Coordinates of C-alpha atoms in Angstrom, one line a residue:
Chain X
G1 CA 0.0 0.0 0.0
G2 CA 0.9 3.6 -0.1
I3 CA 0.2 6.9 1.7
I4 CA -0.5 10.5 0.9
T5 CA 1.1 13.1 3.2
Q6 CA -0.1 16.6 3.4
T7 CA 1.8 19.4 5.1
P8 CA 1.0 21.4 7.1
K9 CA -2.0 19.8 8.9
F10 CA -3.1 23.2 10.1
L11 CA -2.3 26.5 8.3
I12 CA -3.1 29.9 9.7
G13 CA -2.6 33.0 7.6
Q14 CA -3.5 36.7 7.4
E15 CA -6.0 38.0 4.8
G16 CA -4.1 38.8 1.6
Q17 CA -1.2 36.5 2.4
K18 CA 0.2 34.0 -0.1
L19 CA 0.1 30.5 1.4
T20 CA 1.4 27.2 0.1
L21 CA 0.1 23.7 0.8
K22 CA 2.2 20.6 0.0
C23 CA 1.3 17.0 -0.9
Q24 CA 3.4 13.9 -1.4
Q25 CA 2.3 10.4 -2.5
N26 CA 4.3 7.2 -2.6
F27 CA 1.8 5.1 -4.7
N28 CA 3.7 6.0 -7.9
H29 CA 0.5 7.3 -9.3
D30 CA 0.4 9.4 -12.5
T31 CA -2.5 11.6 -11.6
M32 CA -2.9 14.0 -8.6
Y33 CA -5.7 16.3 -7.5
W34 CA -6.4 19.2 -5.1
Y35 CA -9.9 19.6 -3.7
R36 CA -11.5 22.1 -1.3
Q37 CA -14.1 21.0 1.2
D38 CA -16.2 23.6 3.0
S39 CA -17.5 22.7 6.5
G40 CA -18.5 19.1 5.9
K41 CA -19.8 19.7 2.4
G42 CA -18.9 18.1 -0.8
L43 CA -15.5 18.4 -2.5
R44 CA -14.8 20.8 -5.3
L45 CA -11.9 20.3 -7.7
I46 CA -9.3 23.1 -7.8
Y47 CA -6.5 21.8 -9.9
Y48 CA -5.4 18.4 -11.2
S49 CA -2.3 17.0 -12.9
I50 CA -2.8 14.0 -15.3
T51 CA 1.0 13.3 -15.6
E52 CA 4.2 14.8 -14.2
N53 CA 4.4 17.7 -16.6
D54 CA 0.7 18.4 -16.9
L55 CA -1.6 20.9 -15.1
Q56 CA -5.4 21.3 -15.5
K57 CA -7.8 23.8 -14.0
G58 CA -10.8 22.4 -12.1
D59 CA -14.0 24.2 -11.3
L60 CA -12.6 26.4 -8.5
S61 CA -9.2 27.4 -9.8
E62 CA -9.6 31.2 -9.5
G63 CA -7.4 32.5 -6.6
Y64 CA -5.1 29.4 -6.7
D65 CA -2.0 28.2 -8.4
A66 CA -0.6 24.7 -8.5
S67 CA 2.7 23.1 -9.3
R68 CA 3.6 19.5 -10.0
E69 CA 7.3 19.5 -9.0
K70 CA 7.8 15.8 -9.7
K71 CA 5.7 12.7 -10.0
S72 CA 5.3 12.2 -6.3
S73 CA 4.6 15.8 -5.3
F74 CA 1.9 18.4 -6.0
S75 CA 1.7 21.8 -4.4
L76 CA -1.2 24.3 -4.1
T77 CA -0.7 28.1 -3.6
V78 CA -3.5 30.3 -2.3
T79 CA -2.4 33.5 -4.1
S80 CA -4.2 36.0 -1.7
A81 CA -6.0 34.4 1.3
Q82 CA -9.5 35.5 1.9
K83 CA -11.7 34.9 5.0
N84 CA -14.4 33.2 2.9
E85 CA -12.1 30.4 1.8
M86 CA -11.4 28.9 5.2
A87 CA -11.8 25.2 4.5
V88 CA -10.1 21.9 4.4
F89 CA -7.9 21.3 1.4
L90 CA -7.6 17.7 0.3
C91 CA -5.0 16.1 -2.0
A92 CA -5.7 12.9 -3.8
S93 CA -4.0 10.7 -6.4
S94 CA -5.1 7.9 -8.8
I95 CA -3.1 5.5 -10.9
K96 CA -4.2 7.3 -14.0
A97 CA -6.9 9.8 -15.0
G98 CA -10.3 8.3 -15.8
G99 CA -12.5 5.9 -13.9
Y100 CA -9.9 4.9 -11.3
E101 CA -10.2 5.1 -7.5
Q102 CA -8.8 8.3 -6.0
Y103 CA -6.8 8.0 -2.7
F104 CA -7.0 10.9 -0.4
G105 CA -4.7 12.5 2.2
P106 CA -5.9 13.6 5.6
G107 CA -6.2 17.3 4.6
T108 CA -4.9 20.7 5.5
R109 CA -7.2 23.0 7.5
L110 CA -6.8 26.6 6.5
T111 CA -7.8 29.4 8.8
V112 CA -7.6 33.1 7.6
L113 CA -7.5 35.8 10.3
Chain W
Q1 CA -28.1 23.1 -10.7
Q2 CA -25.7 20.8 -8.9
K3 CA -24.8 17.8 -11.1
V4 CA -24.8 15.2 -8.3
Q5 CA -27.6 15.5 -5.7
Q6 CA -27.8 13.3 -2.6
S7 CA -30.6 12.5 -0.2
P8 CA -31.3 12.5 2.6
E9 CA -28.9 15.1 4.1
S10 CA -28.8 13.1 7.3
L11 CA -29.9 9.7 8.4
S12 CA -30.1 7.9 11.7
V13 CA -30.5 4.1 12.0
P14 CA -30.2 1.7 14.9
E15 CA -27.3 -0.7 15.2
G16 CA -28.0 -3.8 13.1
G17 CA -30.5 -1.8 10.9
M18 CA -30.5 -1.1 7.1
A19 CA -29.3 2.3 5.9
S20 CA -30.3 3.5 2.4
L21 CA -28.6 6.5 0.7
N22 CA -29.6 8.0 -2.6
C23 CA -28.0 9.9 -5.4
T24 CA -29.2 11.4 -8.7
S25 CA -27.1 12.8 -11.5
S26 CA -28.1 15.4 -14.1
D27 CA -25.3 14.7 -16.5
R28 CA -25.6 11.8 -18.9
N29 CA -21.9 12.0 -19.7
F30 CA -21.0 10.4 -16.3
Q31 CA -19.8 6.9 -16.8
Y32 CA -18.6 5.9 -13.4
F33 CA -20.3 6.2 -10.1
W34 CA -18.6 6.0 -6.7
W35 CA -19.5 5.9 -3.1
Y36 CA -16.9 7.5 -0.7
R37 CA -17.0 7.5 3.1
Q38 CA -15.3 10.1 5.3
H39 CA -14.8 9.8 9.0
S40 CA -14.3 12.9 11.0
G41 CA -10.8 14.3 10.6
E42 CA -9.9 12.0 7.8
G43 CA -9.9 12.2 4.0
P44 CA -12.6 10.4 2.1
K45 CA -12.0 6.7 1.3
A46 CA -13.7 4.8 -1.7
L47 CA -16.2 2.2 -0.6
M48 CA -17.1 1.0 -4.1
S49 CA -17.7 1.9 -7.7
I50 CA -20.4 0.9 -10.1
F51 CA -20.8 1.5 -13.8
S52 CA -23.1 -1.2 -15.1
D53 CA -26.9 -1.3 -14.5
G54 CA -28.0 -3.4 -11.6
D55 CA -26.6 -4.3 -8.2
K56 CA -23.0 -4.7 -7.0
K57 CA -22.5 -6.2 -3.6
E58 CA -19.3 -6.0 -1.4
G59 CA -19.8 -7.4 2.0
R60 CA -22.5 -5.5 3.9
F61 CA -22.6 -2.8 1.2
T62 CA -24.8 -3.0 -2.0
A63 CA -24.8 -0.4 -4.7
H64 CA -27.5 -0.1 -7.3
L65 CA -27.3 1.8 -10.5
N66 CA -30.1 2.7 -12.9
K67 CA -28.5 4.4 -15.9
A68 CA -31.8 5.4 -17.5
S69 CA -32.8 7.5 -14.6
L70 CA -29.2 8.3 -13.6
H71 CA -30.0 7.1 -10.1
V72 CA -27.6 5.3 -7.8
S73 CA -28.2 4.1 -4.3
L74 CA -26.1 2.5 -1.5
H75 CA -27.6 0.1 1.0
I76 CA -25.8 -0.8 4.2
R77 CA -27.1 -3.9 6.0
D78 CA -26.4 -4.8 9.6
S79 CA -25.2 -1.2 10.2
Q80 CA -22.5 -0.7 12.9
P81 CA -21.6 2.3 15.0
S82 CA -18.3 2.4 13.0
D83 CA -20.3 3.1 9.9
S84 CA -21.2 6.5 11.3
A85 CA -19.6 8.9 8.8
L86 CA -20.2 11.3 5.9
Y87 CA -21.1 9.4 2.7
F88 CA -20.5 11.0 -0.7
C89 CA -21.8 10.0 -4.0
A90 CA -19.4 11.0 -6.9
A91 CA -19.4 10.6 -10.6
N92 CA -16.9 11.0 -13.4
T93 CA -16.3 10.7 -17.1
N94 CA -13.2 9.2 -18.6
T95 CA -11.3 12.5 -18.1
G96 CA -10.8 11.8 -14.4
K97 CA -12.6 14.8 -13.0
L98 CA -14.7 13.6 -10.1
T99 CA -17.9 15.5 -9.2
F100 CA -19.1 15.1 -5.7
G101 CA -22.5 15.5 -4.1
D102 CA -22.9 17.3 -0.8
G103 CA -23.0 14.1 1.2
T104 CA -25.3 12.3 3.6
V105 CA -24.4 12.2 7.3
L106 CA -25.1 8.7 8.7
T107 CA -25.4 8.1 12.4
V108 CA -25.7 4.5 13.7
K109 CA -27.0 4.4 17.2
P110 CA -25.9 1.6 19.5

């Protein structure tokens, strides 16, 4: 089996600050994803990366940047933190894009002061 | 309109009882349907997938898909307190983008 590690577990920032969340997977999966989950609601896709040198926007990409540094790591940057985007950010990976199971990390909880 | 809608929002069943969760999609491009479960403080974990009409059974969990009506359900028999969690229905096409519903909170009372 494998594991997805997200750092930090809790992230506190000031309004307007640029903040970076990191994700590592050791499944050797091609595809990685970033989702945002607001207070126990459903997940919304921010960015995904089909393969190592690919980057695709999801439904909620405005205000975020992403970077796939290597096959095992995928970072998400909040370009200017806003109070209305306090949420849990979840990273996931799958063996390939398509109808394959996505494996999720434990999440990073973002608080904006 | 949300593309994946779940009902009910919350559900309480006694230990040993049957829990039934429902999901309807509005997008006929969806090919794969998933049920994910999320315990408090953790990331979601896939329970099962279904992409053919009919039933799919895995242990105490049975999923049912009706492609004509784009309706998928999850039935949990002999529910246990450890089944208490947030359950998501999700659907995707072959592009990999997974669309989630807002979830059903299941509480199993001992």
